[in-house]
Amino acid sequence: MMALEFLRRGKIVRMESFAPDTMLLDYLRLTEKSRGTKEGCNEGDCGACTVVLGEVQNGAMNYQAVNACILLLGQIHGKEIITVEDLAEGEKLHPVQQAMVDLHASQCGFCTPGFVMSLFALGHGKKSVTRADVTTAIAGNLCRCTGYKPIIDAGVKACQNLRDRFAGDAEQSIALLNGISSETMLVGDEQNFFVAPSSAESLAERAAQHPQARVVSGATDVGLWITKQFKAQKQIIFTGRARGFAEIAWHEAALHIGAGATYTAAQDGLTKLAPDIGAVMHRLGCVQVRNSGTIGGNIANGSPIGDMPPMLIALGSILVLRNGETERKMPLESFFIDYGKQDRKSGELVWRIEVPLLKQNQVFKAYKITKRFDQDISAVLGAFLFTMDKDRIADVRIAYGGMAATPKRATKTETILRGKTLQEAMSITLNDYAPIADMRASAEYRREIAAALLKKAVMELQGAQNTRVLA
Amino acid sequence: MKPLAHVGKALAHDSAALHVSGAAVYIDDIAEIEGTLHVAPGFAKEGAKGKILSINLAAAQAAEGVVAVLTAQDIPGKNDCSPVAGDDPIFANGKIEFHGQVIFAVVAKTRDAARRAARLAVIEIEKQKPDVTVADALASNGDLLPPYAFTSKGVVAALKNSTHRHAGQLKIGGQEQFYLEGQVAYAIPQEKGGMFVHSSTQHPTEIQHCVAAMLGIDDAQVICQCRRMGGAFGGKESQAAQWAAIAALAAHITGHPVKCRLDRDDDMMLTGKRHDFEATYEVGLDKSLRIAAVDVLLAARCGYSADLSAAICDRTMFHADNAYFYPQYKIATRRLKTNTISNTAFRGFGGPQGMVFAEAMMESIAIQHGCDALELRKKNLYTKQRNTTPYGQKIDEHLVGKIMATLEKTSSYQKRRKDNAKFNAKSSILKKGLALTPVKFGISFTNTMMNQAGALVHVYGDGSVHLNHGGTEMGQGLYQKVAQVVAEVFGIGVDKITITATRTDKVPNTSPTAASSGSDLNGMAARNAAMAIKARMAEVAGRQHGVHPSKVTFWDGQVSAKTKSSSFAALATACKGARVSLSATGYYSTPAIHWDRATGRGHPFFYFAYGASCSEVLVDTLTGEMKVSRVDILHDVGHSLNPAIDIGQIEGGFVQGMGWVTTEELVFDAEGRLRTHAPSTYKIPCASDVPEDFRVALYESKGNKADTIYRSKAVGEPPLMLPISVWCAVMNAIASLKPGTVPKLDAPATPEAIMRAVKSLGVK
């Protein structure tokens, strides 16, 4: 089909042309002139632009909060877009809005629409919410005035058994959304296009045909190239509509995660595989970012400070790439060649990641060190997979983020640790990295902290209690 | 006395319903007038200090959508946007003095086009090595403003003769305001060369004046309006002027309305922040650990220009005692020039840096002497006998000791200290820390002239009221508080009062909404205006009912005299019929204050606001990670005008200050470039940083001793200093590793700073 279609305020909006790198926030504020949604930072770090996307899942509406500032307009194809202006019914405020008023949860009010939308999505996603659910839901929303307490209280109050008109309207929304074709959507011409292939196979085909085009999944990174670096993106292949590209499947010895799976989608499975992955993912970005960003994207962009690669490397994950119809497999660490350089051929896609399941005698530990716990990029991320033979380390895989130009294994230390008892391991020093200093940490602190994390992991294996500030 | 009907009620913010529904209009939300253009500032990509060798704007000029490119040469009047000293050029001319200093601006049909084109300029700077840090500036002897000190005669001898002496150093970080709504202005040309400017500013009068001087026209030809700001915190006191001036210049030159809205990264690089300081001190104590003398040098990084640094550093000195009596003292400041953005106002205005020094000193003494820090603090508070501040003002309201004693009980301080000691003895990696610290904060602008305000009130024939005053609304609830005051005077509901945008053509010659003074000053001014109208209305009612006007009462929408009464609306109609004016201006200037900077003596503050907080933290001594686990606050707001708004200020101020002393770190590189210019790298607290156990209470006040509006107290800034207890609790936790040794902890206590402090103890 040759048009972008989405549901807006009860009607299908159809657009037969738009600049491929139009951001959703600009569409809302500049084209639609809906100005309730605010721009705070234009990089997905403050949440003032939070809107909710509705989508049909298993026959019901599912609502997710996203940052409109770094979401491409084309990404909302086939979805409903809900903004802060849509919640009240005439003079009657939505329960989330009313609780915010009653509990004095707005001061300057500029961040408020974003909080309202994050809480709206939370209320629709969960029947009964705890304080922790609320702080998780709003971890990506910054407020500089209130100190958050009244917002948290409003969230806890309003999101219990939330009832609003959206439940009543769901049937109609589902019908309208189901009316949007699931075929490949293509808007534009040879030079400028936004294409959303309908299946993984057609996605691979398109990527091979247009190796120069930008493949975009969540746009949580590419979005900033557009808003901050003015790198025009004229040809975009969007993975988000490709059936089969985001599948998560348990196999006998591994969890297979399709590259297009969002963090949100993959979080449950990975947490089950090893709780420490879940604990790190809980602090990776925020709900809005995890709803958009993908596991494959975090690998494909090759960042030295992505949180998933070191953990997946330590676990011994296998990366599957695909070029047209040809698949290629490699250990994940081999993919990262150097800063900004990955082993990905022209037209090739990051396709799937296969994460081995832990064996009985294996323990996985991961630690993320940041200035702020939530939504902060790691200064250092340490990930450790120990294979134990009673008190002895039979084997170990260690990978760090933030310590080198790529996510990197500590192979020297691994060799030294193999065969050592835990007691002996306590005195092993980490000597694999020469980290750099930047705004997140000095080189010295990075070195020390990396060593401290290894020490902490060993202490925890020895049964030490009270080892983490975030219990 | 009749109870109050409106003042003291926990009413919601006047715009709460608009905020939550996205209907509150901020400047970027105003529907643009047709033909509106957009302007974006431009600067040299490289260089922080040096002569501008060449500016090539050809590519920017030729870019798609570009209408005009502006430089210093295009300014018809004065090329300055400084608040005081005349040293902040709107466009740098000839040289730059910090990285990011604006040299030109691009006007284009869209904001996107203007931003893109601004990047195309090629500017060559004859680069010189910049002074970036306090240490750089001290090494270059770079005083921007003359050093200033409060010195008592006997300080040297008292130090020498004291039983115990203790020396210390403390680095105190700056802070980015991080208002959620970035800097923005929208200028619309008017007839006869005039200009109307919507500006997100705490100081509309200064915008008016700056734009007029820049265009070379009369102040009266410029109107500045601000309905609301999406946060300000001091960052829109002087820092809003440059963008308003650039928008107005572009509007003047093109003849079109022009909007200037900064991108977040530009906003953080191009606007001033809280001053960072380095404190070096020595303190002498008697044998009972009472302070005998304090000698401190507070060296401030002011940035490249004066801005408000003189008053800010003065306030640091006024608060270097916090709540403690220093019998002998030398409180000295250096105001240093660096090649960084000019630091500016931020909630507390220099006070926090003085106070964190005082509390760090207290914590250090307690650690060194192995005594409980709270006992030490209590022992050194001002008392009725020991009541004179280093600037000669006598403390006549001694609340802080009572507040601390109450909080000590309600927070179970003593029991938790013991519990923590037990926990720390058993836990090798994680350590708990607890601290209870006071706040005493002086209320008034220390520049006495600024303590004035005006208001304009109209009553219409239908009894509805239009309220306007010189204070601006930045989220602090000022508009609602003042409306409650006016409702009280007229005895009508707040819903009958329409609050209107702050505008320089309604109330002239205003002071900035700053120094926590908003409701003290504007509440009084509006009350005076309302009282003037009320007196006229009472006279009419008195004539109608044959009673003396003083016997007429205004209550619950009714105006009563003897047994007769009529509605407020009916009386308003009658007044109009009787040809009585229902409009009045109100004016207020704070009494009793004076300050002589030359002698360092006076009574600069009308009164003090007090509070205390008790914070507990959990520190990972292996990684430096830290979590605040519980906070108890007791704070004095006098008789609250609106307790819901006041508690909001306390909670919000606390969390903002907690960010300052924990996660918020400004990093400049050696080239003078700010590396933390976005929320991805500059980390203000988020929801999960706020302890679940967060108990905030208002002190049960008998009312402000000073004659303020309904005996309330200012609440804007004082709570920001409450979380100094968090920083002290971190010290307390780290010190448990090696009792008796003072850890070298800087502020903010980031994980890295905490690890440095742990390492400084030399324990394995």
Tab-separated table of N, CA and C in Angstrom, chain A residues 355-414:
chain	number	residue	atom	x	y	z
A	355	VAL	N	20.620	-16.905	22.689
A	355	VAL	CA	21.232	-16.798	24.016
A	355	VAL	C	21.187	-18.159	24.696
A	356	PRO	N	22.350	-18.773	24.955
A	356	PRO	CA	22.344	-20.102	25.576
A	356	PRO	C	21.710	-20.061	26.960
A	357	LEU	N	20.981	-21.108	27.284
A	357	LEU	CA	20.398	-21.199	28.632
A	357	LEU	C	21.495	-21.573	29.621
A	358	LEU	N	21.328	-21.120	30.847
A	358	LEU	CA	22.338	-21.425	31.867
A	358	LEU	C	22.256	-22.892	32.289
A	359	LYS	N	23.425	-23.474	32.473
A	359	LYS	CA	23.463	-24.847	32.978
A	359	LYS	C	23.367	-24.810	34.497
A	360	GLN	N	23.100	-25.979	35.068
A	360	GLN	CA	22.942	-26.096	36.520
A	360	GLN	C	24.076	-25.439	37.304
A	361	ASN	N	25.306	-25.635	36.801
A	361	ASN	CA	26.475	-25.162	37.546
A	361	ASN	C	26.943	-23.778	37.088
A	362	GLN	N	26.054	-23.063	36.395
A	362	GLN	CA	26.456	-21.731	35.925
A	362	GLN	C	25.729	-20.629	36.682
A	363	VAL	N	26.443	-19.547	36.928
A	363	VAL	CA	25.861	-18.378	37.593
A	363	VAL	C	26.190	-17.151	36.760
A	364	PHE	N	25.171	-16.331	36.539
A	364	PHE	CA	25.389	-15.100	35.766
A	364	PHE	C	25.203	-13.880	36.665
A	365	LYS	N	26.147	-12.948	36.564
A	365	LYS	CA	26.071	-11.696	37.339
A	365	LYS	C	26.266	-10.522	36.397
A	366	ALA	N	25.517	-9.455	36.625
A	366	ALA	CA	25.735	-8.240	35.830
A	366	ALA	C	25.507	-7.020	36.709
A	367	TYR	N	26.327	-6.002	36.475
A	367	TYR	CA	26.256	-4.771	37.267
A	367	TYR	C	26.385	-3.572	36.331
A	368	LYS	N	25.545	-2.599	36.580
A	368	LYS	CA	25.545	-1.378	35.757
A	368	LYS	C	25.873	-0.205	36.663
A	369	ILE	N	26.952	0.500	36.345
A	369	ILE	CA	27.375	1.631	37.180
A	369	ILE	C	27.091	2.947	36.439
A	370	THR	N	26.296	3.796	37.102
A	370	THR	CA	25.872	5.059	36.505
A	370	THR	C	25.821	6.132	37.582
A	371	LYS	N	25.711	7.383	37.151
A	371	LYS	CA	25.548	8.463	38.132
A	371	LYS	C	24.153	8.397	38.740
A	372	ARG	N	23.163	8.123	37.895
A	372	ARG	CA	21.781	8.011	38.373
A	372	ARG	C	21.320	6.592	38.067
A	373	PHE	N	20.516	6.011	38.927
A	373	PHE	CA	20.154	4.608	38.719
A	373	PHE	C	19.319	4.406	37.458
A	374	ASP	N	18.261	5.222	37.315
A	374	ASP	CA	17.362	5.006	36.186
A	374	ASP	C	17.754	5.866	34.996
A	375	GLN	N	17.502	5.341	33.838
A	375	GLN	CA	17.727	6.047	32.586
A	375	GLN	C	19.044	6.818	32.563
A	376	ASP	N	20.101	6.089	32.709
A	376	ASP	CA	21.424	6.686	32.573
A	376	ASP	C	22.283	5.712	31.776
A	377	ILE	N	23.191	6.256	31.014
A	377	ILE	CA	24.091	5.420	30.213
A	377	ILE	C	25.221	4.949	31.120
A	378	SER	N	25.604	3.692	30.980
A	378	SER	CA	26.600	3.116	31.879
A	378	SER	C	27.958	3.788	31.746
A	379	ALA	N	28.579	4.067	32.905
A	379	ALA	CA	30.008	4.387	32.898
A	379	ALA	C	30.756	3.079	32.664
A	380	VAL	N	30.320	2.065	33.393
A	380	VAL	CA	30.871	0.718	33.234
A	380	VAL	C	29.728	-0.278	33.405
A	381	LEU	N	29.705	-1.283	32.538
A	381	LEU	CA	28.806	-2.403	32.765
A	381	LEU	C	29.648	-3.666	32.781
A	382	GLY	N	29.532	-4.431	33.861
A	382	GLY	CA	30.299	-5.670	33.974
A	382	GLY	C	29.362	-6.869	33.960
A	383	ALA	N	29.694	-7.871	33.135
A	383	ALA	CA	28.861	-9.077	33.046
A	383	ALA	C	29.748	-10.306	33.170
A	384	PHE	N	29.301	-11.275	33.957
A	384	PHE	CA	30.131	-12.428	34.304
A	384	PHE	C	29.317	-13.716	34.230
A	385	LEU	N	29.832	-14.693	33.530
A	385	LEU	CA	29.213	-16.016	33.555
A	385	LEU	C	30.225	-17.000	34.145
A	386	PHE	N	29.915	-17.472	35.322
A	386	PHE	CA	30.801	-18.421	35.998
A	386	PHE	C	30.268	-19.839	35.811
A	387	THR	N	31.164	-20.746	35.449
A	387	THR	CA	30.814	-22.159	35.464
A	387	THR	C	31.592	-22.765	36.627
A	388	MET	N	30.847	-23.236	37.611
A	388	MET	CA	31.493	-23.645	38.860
A	388	MET	C	31.655	-25.154	38.944
A	389	ASP	N	32.780	-25.519	39.517
A	389	ASP	CA	32.968	-26.918	39.905
A	389	ASP	C	33.181	-26.876	41.412
A	390	LYS	N	32.121	-27.037	42.144
A	390	LYS	CA	32.114	-26.808	43.591
A	390	LYS	C	32.634	-25.396	43.899
A	391	ASP	N	33.771	-25.324	44.590
A	391	ASP	CA	34.298	-24.013	44.982
A	391	ASP	C	35.254	-23.457	43.921
A	392	ARG	N	35.431	-24.218	42.868
A	392	ARG	CA	36.436	-23.841	41.877
A	392	ARG	C	35.764	-23.261	40.621
A	393	ILE	N	36.413	-22.268	40.026
A	393	ILE	CA	35.877	-21.676	38.792
A	393	ILE	C	36.354	-22.551	37.619
A	394	ALA	N	35.452	-23.390	37.118
A	394	ALA	CA	35.828	-24.267	36.011
A	394	ALA	C	36.011	-23.452	34.741
A	395	ASP	N	35.106	-22.500	34.560
A	395	ASP	CA	35.203	-21.643	33.374
A	395	ASP	C	34.555	-20.303	33.711
A	396	VAL	N	34.939	-19.279	32.985
A	396	VAL	CA	34.346	-17.965	33.213
A	396	VAL	C	34.396	-17.158	31.929
A	397	ARG	N	33.330	-16.438	31.685
A	397	ARG	CA	33.303	-15.483	30.562
A	397	ARG	C	32.989	-14.110	31.148
A	398	ILE	N	33.842	-13.155	30.846
A	398	ILE	CA	33.680	-11.806	31.393
A	398	ILE	C	33.629	-10.816	30.235
A	399	ALA	N	32.652	-9.918	30.276
A	399	ALA	CA	32.620	-8.859	29.259
A	399	ALA	C	32.220	-7.554	29.923
A	400	TYR	N	32.831	-6.498	29.437
A	400	TYR	CA	32.538	-5.177	29.975
A	400	TYR	C	32.083	-4.237	28.860
A	401	GLY	N	31.230	-3.313	29.241
A	401	GLY	CA	30.909	-2.179	28.382
A	401	GLY	C	31.539	-0.943	29.000
A	402	GLY	N	31.853	0.047	28.184
A	402	GLY	CA	32.407	1.305	28.688
A	402	GLY	C	33.894	1.263	28.969
A	403	MET	N	34.530	0.135	28.707
A	403	MET	CA	35.948	-0.005	29.056
A	403	MET	C	36.864	0.028	27.834
A	404	ALA	N	36.267	-0.051	26.652
A	404	ALA	CA	37.077	-0.076	25.431
A	404	ALA	C	36.236	0.509	24.299
A	405	ALA	N	36.768	0.496	23.108
A	405	ALA	CA	36.071	1.078	21.959
A	405	ALA	C	34.887	0.221	21.521
A	406	THR	N	34.849	-1.003	22.014
A	406	THR	CA	33.718	-1.890	21.734
A	406	THR	C	33.374	-2.619	23.030
A	407	PRO	N	32.214	-3.260	23.080
A	407	PRO	CA	31.970	-4.183	24.192
A	407	PRO	C	33.018	-5.292	24.072
A	408	LYS	N	33.679	-5.630	25.180
A	408	LYS	CA	34.863	-6.463	25.020
A	408	LYS	C	35.042	-7.451	26.159
A	409	ARG	N	35.503	-8.643	25.783
A	409	ARG	CA	35.780	-9.671	26.800
A	409	ARG	C	37.100	-9.416	27.513
A	410	ALA	N	37.157	-9.850	28.768
A	410	ALA	CA	38.400	-9.756	29.550
A	410	ALA	C	39.100	-11.097	29.462
A	411	THR	N	39.657	-11.401	28.288
A	411	THR	CA	40.168	-12.762	28.046
A	411	THR	C	41.372	-13.100	28.915
A	412	LYS	N	42.226	-12.108	29.170
A	412	LYS	CA	43.399	-12.371	30.024
A	412	LYS	C	42.942	-12.791	31.416
A	413	THR	N	42.050	-12.009	31.965
A	413	THR	CA	41.566	-12.313	33.316
A	413	THR	C	40.829	-13.650	33.334
A	414	GLU	N	40.061	-13.888	32.298
A	414	GLU	CA	39.358	-15.182	32.223
A	414	GLU	C	40.348	-16.340	32.340
